[in-house]
């Protein structure tokens, strides 16, 4: 089954929370703003493949982005 952006956002949020990171802390690690992390988690933001890849790596989440529906 192909993962939607909404499902990806939920997985990112769950993983971030399980690591005890706030959106602001994660954003700082990625040199971006907390609002961007929030919008990605809520599937309200289309981000570059590279940025999503970096975000997933930062929180140790392995997802095959090639299979994402509607791209990221």
Tab-separated table of N, CA and C in Angstrom:
chain	number	residue	atom	x	y	z
A	1	UNK	N	0.846	-1.184	0.000
A	1	UNK	CA	0.000	0.000	0.000
A	1	UNK	C	0.887	1.242	0.000
A	2	UNK	N	0.496	2.188	-0.807
A	2	UNK	CA	1.234	3.431	-0.898
A	2	UNK	C	0.900	4.323	0.296
A	3	UNK	N	1.926	4.935	0.881
A	3	UNK	CA	1.736	5.816	2.030
A	3	UNK	C	1.347	7.222	1.553
A	4	UNK	N	0.379	7.811	2.218
A	4	UNK	CA	-0.017	9.178	1.893
A	4	UNK	C	0.850	10.169	2.685
A	5	UNK	N	0.780	11.434	2.295
A	5	UNK	CA	1.516	12.462	3.048
A	5	UNK	C	0.998	12.551	4.480
A	6	UNK	N	-0.306	12.355	4.646
A	6	UNK	CA	-0.892	12.403	5.992
A	6	UNK	C	-0.324	11.282	6.874
A	7	UNK	N	-0.227	10.080	6.304
A	7	UNK	CA	0.345	8.953	7.058
A	7	UNK	C	1.816	9.195	7.376
A	8	UNK	N	2.537	9.753	6.417
A	8	UNK	CA	3.951	10.067	6.650
A	8	UNK	C	4.071	11.084	7.783
A	9	UNK	N	3.252	12.124	7.734
A	9	UNK	CA	3.279	13.142	8.783
A	9	UNK	C	3.010	12.564	10.155
A	10	UNK	N	2.061	11.647	10.230
A	10	UNK	CA	1.731	11.012	11.509
A	10	UNK	C	2.902	10.182	12.022
A	11	UNK	N	3.550	9.454	11.130
A	11	UNK	CA	4.710	8.632	11.523
A	11	UNK	C	5.862	9.517	12.006
A	12	UNK	N	6.073	10.627	11.312
A	12	UNK	CA	7.125	11.561	11.724
A	12	UNK	C	6.826	12.098	13.116
A	13	UNK	N	5.574	12.504	13.349
A	13	UNK	CA	5.181	13.039	14.654
A	13	UNK	C	5.374	12.003	15.757
A	14	UNK	N	4.912	10.779	15.514
A	14	UNK	CA	5.034	9.717	16.523
A	14	UNK	C	6.501	9.440	16.846
A	15	UNK	N	7.335	9.384	15.827
A	15	UNK	CA	8.757	9.104	16.038
A	15	UNK	C	9.427	10.270	16.771
A	16	UNK	N	9.114	11.498	16.361
A	16	UNK	CA	9.687	12.669	17.031
A	16	UNK	C	9.328	12.659	18.514
A	17	UNK	N	8.055	12.407	18.811
A	17	UNK	CA	7.608	12.383	20.203
A	17	UNK	C	8.254	11.245	20.984
A	18	UNK	N	8.429	10.099	20.343
A	18	UNK	CA	9.050	8.963	21.036
A	18	UNK	C	10.510	9.251	21.382
A	19	UNK	N	11.131	10.156	20.628
A	19	UNK	CA	12.512	10.566	20.907
A	19	UNK	C	12.569	11.713	21.918
A	20	UNK	N	11.399	12.199	22.326
A	20	UNK	CA	11.343	13.280	23.300
A	20	UNK	C	11.716	14.634	22.722
A	21	UNK	N	11.571	14.783	21.422
A	21	UNK	CA	11.907	16.046	20.763
A	21	UNK	C	10.659	16.898	20.540
A	22	UNK	N	10.797	18.193	20.768
A	22	UNK	CA	9.725	19.110	20.393
A	22	UNK	C	9.893	19.436	18.908
A	23	UNK	N	8.867	20.030	18.321
A	23	UNK	CA	8.986	20.460	16.927
A	23	UNK	C	10.122	21.469	16.795
A	24	UNK	N	10.256	22.342	17.778
A	24	UNK	CA	11.304	23.369	17.752
A	24	UNK	C	12.690	22.726	17.797
A	25	UNK	N	12.871	21.731	18.653
A	25	UNK	CA	14.173	21.063	18.756
A	25	UNK	C	14.534	20.366	17.451
A	26	UNK	N	13.568	19.680	16.858
A	26	UNK	CA	13.820	19.007	15.586
A	26	UNK	C	14.124	20.030	14.500
A	27	UNK	N	13.358	21.108	14.487
A	27	UNK	CA	13.570	22.162	13.493
A	27	UNK	C	14.982	22.736	13.593
A	28	UNK	N	15.445	22.955	14.820
A	28	UNK	CA	16.789	23.509	15.010
A	28	UNK	C	17.857	22.576	14.462
A	29	UNK	N	17.680	21.286	14.653
A	29	UNK	CA	18.635	20.301	14.122
A	29	UNK	C	18.681	20.341	12.591
A	30	UNK	N	17.550	20.705	11.994
A	30	UNK	CA	17.438	20.720	10.531
A	30	UNK	C	17.565	22.137	9.955
A	31	UNK	N	17.896	23.105	10.832
A	31	UNK	CA	18.080	24.498	10.408
A	31	UNK	C	16.845	25.064	9.705
A	32	UNK	N	15.691	24.797	10.312
A	32	UNK	CA	14.438	25.316	9.779
A	32	UNK	C	13.567	25.784	10.937
A	33	UNK	N	12.348	26.178	10.637
A	33	UNK	CA	11.444	26.650	11.678
A	33	UNK	C	10.486	25.566	12.153
A	34	UNK	N	10.030	25.704	13.392
A	34	UNK	CA	9.089	24.737	13.964
A	34	UNK	C	7.798	24.683	13.154
A	35	UNK	N	7.408	25.811	12.547
A	35	UNK	CA	6.166	25.820	11.772
A	35	UNK	C	6.263	24.883	10.561
A	36	UNK	N	7.454	24.751	10.008
A	36	UNK	CA	7.641	23.829	8.874
A	36	UNK	C	7.435	22.387	9.337
A	37	UNK	N	8.003	22.037	10.496
A	37	UNK	CA	7.836	20.678	11.033
A	37	UNK	C	6.355	20.422	11.302
A	38	UNK	N	5.691	21.397	11.895
A	38	UNK	CA	4.264	21.272	12.190
A	38	UNK	C	3.473	21.018	10.913
A	39	UNK	N	3.756	21.794	9.888
A	39	UNK	CA	3.010	21.652	8.634
A	39	UNK	C	3.305	20.312	7.947
A	40	UNK	N	4.523	19.830	8.052
A	40	UNK	CA	4.850	18.513	7.476
A	40	UNK	C	4.067	17.429	8.220
A	41	UNK	N	4.043	17.521	9.547
A	41	UNK	CA	3.329	16.522	10.348
A	41	UNK	C	1.832	16.517	10.063
A	42	UNK	N	1.287	17.663	9.699
A	42	UNK	CA	-0.148	17.771	9.396
A	42	UNK	C	-0.435	17.624	7.904
A	43	UNK	N	0.582	17.285	7.119
A	43	UNK	CA	0.446	17.097	5.663
A	43	UNK	C	-0.043	18.364	4.971
A	44	UNK	N	0.347	19.511	5.502
A	44	UNK	CA	-0.063	20.798	4.934
A	44	UNK	C	1.094	21.480	4.207
A	45	UNK	N	2.163	20.734	3.980
A	45	UNK	CA	3.362	21.343	3.413
A	45	UNK	C	4.018	20.376	2.447
A	46	UNK	N	4.310	20.850	1.281
A	46	UNK	CA	5.061	20.041	0.320
A	46	UNK	C	6.523	20.434	0.438
A	47	UNK	N	7.339	19.481	0.802
A	47	UNK	CA	8.753	19.758	1.004
A	47	UNK	C	9.577	18.999	-0.020
A	48	UNK	N	10.823	19.400	-0.154
A	48	UNK	CA	11.696	18.716	-1.106
A	48	UNK	C	12.002	17.304	-0.621
A	49	UNK	N	12.263	16.446	-1.572
A	49	UNK	CA	12.656	15.060	-1.289
A	49	UNK	C	13.878	15.067	-0.370
A	50	UNK	N	14.845	15.942	-0.660
A	50	UNK	CA	16.074	15.999	0.137
A	50	UNK	C	15.799	16.383	1.583
A	51	UNK	N	14.908	17.365	1.781
A	51	UNK	CA	14.616	17.801	3.144
A	51	UNK	C	13.912	16.693	3.923
A	52	UNK	N	12.929	16.062	3.317
A	52	UNK	CA	12.224	14.962	3.997
A	52	UNK	C	13.201	13.831	4.307
A	53	UNK	N	14.105	13.543	3.389
A	53	UNK	CA	15.116	12.504	3.627
A	53	UNK	C	15.976	12.851	4.838
A	54	UNK	N	16.401	14.117	4.925
A	54	UNK	CA	17.214	14.566	6.068
A	54	UNK	C	16.424	14.464	7.366
A	55	UNK	N	15.159	14.864	7.313
A	55	UNK	CA	14.307	14.809	8.497
A	55	UNK	C	14.176	13.359	8.985
A	56	UNK	N	13.897	12.448	8.062
A	56	UNK	CA	13.739	11.038	8.431
A	56	UNK	C	15.025	10.476	9.023
A	57	UNK	N	16.156	10.851	8.446
A	57	UNK	CA	17.448	10.384	8.950
A	57	UNK	C	17.687	10.907	10.365
A	58	UNK	N	17.347	12.171	10.587
A	58	UNK	CA	17.562	12.815	11.896
A	58	UNK	C	16.788	12.102	13.001
A	59	UNK	N	15.600	11.596	12.679
A	59	UNK	CA	14.785	10.924	13.701
A	59	UNK	C	14.840	9.395	13.575
A	60	UNK	N	15.783	8.903	12.772
A	60	UNK	CA	15.987	7.453	12.609
A	60	UNK	C	14.726	6.720	12.171
A	61	UNK	N	14.063	7.259	11.174
A	61	UNK	CA	12.849	6.651	10.651
A	61	UNK	C	13.105	6.226	9.215
A	62	UNK	N	12.934	4.943	8.957
A	62	UNK	CA	13.176	4.431	7.610
A	62	UNK	C	11.871	4.259	6.861
A	63	UNK	N	11.722	5.064	5.824
A	63	UNK	CA	10.527	5.000	4.976
A	63	UNK	C	11.001	5.124	3.538
A	64	UNK	N	10.465	4.293	2.680
A	64	UNK	CA	10.802	4.367	1.258
A	64	UNK	C	9.993	5.497	0.622
A	65	UNK	N	10.652	6.623	0.413
A	65	UNK	CA	9.954	7.789	-0.113
A	65	UNK	C	9.515	7.614	-1.561
A	66	UNK	N	10.118	6.690	-2.257
A	66	UNK	CA	9.750	6.455	-3.662
A	66	UNK	C	8.279	6.042	-3.743
A	67	UNK	N	7.798	5.368	-2.720
A	67	UNK	CA	6.432	4.840	-2.742
A	67	UNK	C	5.394	5.827	-2.225
A	68	UNK	N	5.819	7.017	-1.874
A	68	UNK	CA	4.866	7.981	-1.333
A	68	UNK	C	3.860	8.434	-2.391
A	69	UNK	N	2.626	8.473	-1.990
A	69	UNK	CA	1.553	8.957	-2.849
A	69	UNK	C	1.618	10.476	-2.902
A	70	UNK	N	1.354	11.066	-4.044
A	70	UNK	CA	1.357	12.531	-4.217
A	70	UNK	C	2.712	13.158	-3.971
A	71	UNK	N	3.725	12.366	-3.933
A	71	UNK	CA	5.080	12.847	-3.650
A	71	UNK	C	5.095	13.668	-2.372
A	72	UNK	N	6.272	14.066	-1.928
A	72	UNK	CA	6.389	14.895	-0.732
A	72	UNK	C	6.591	16.316	-1.196
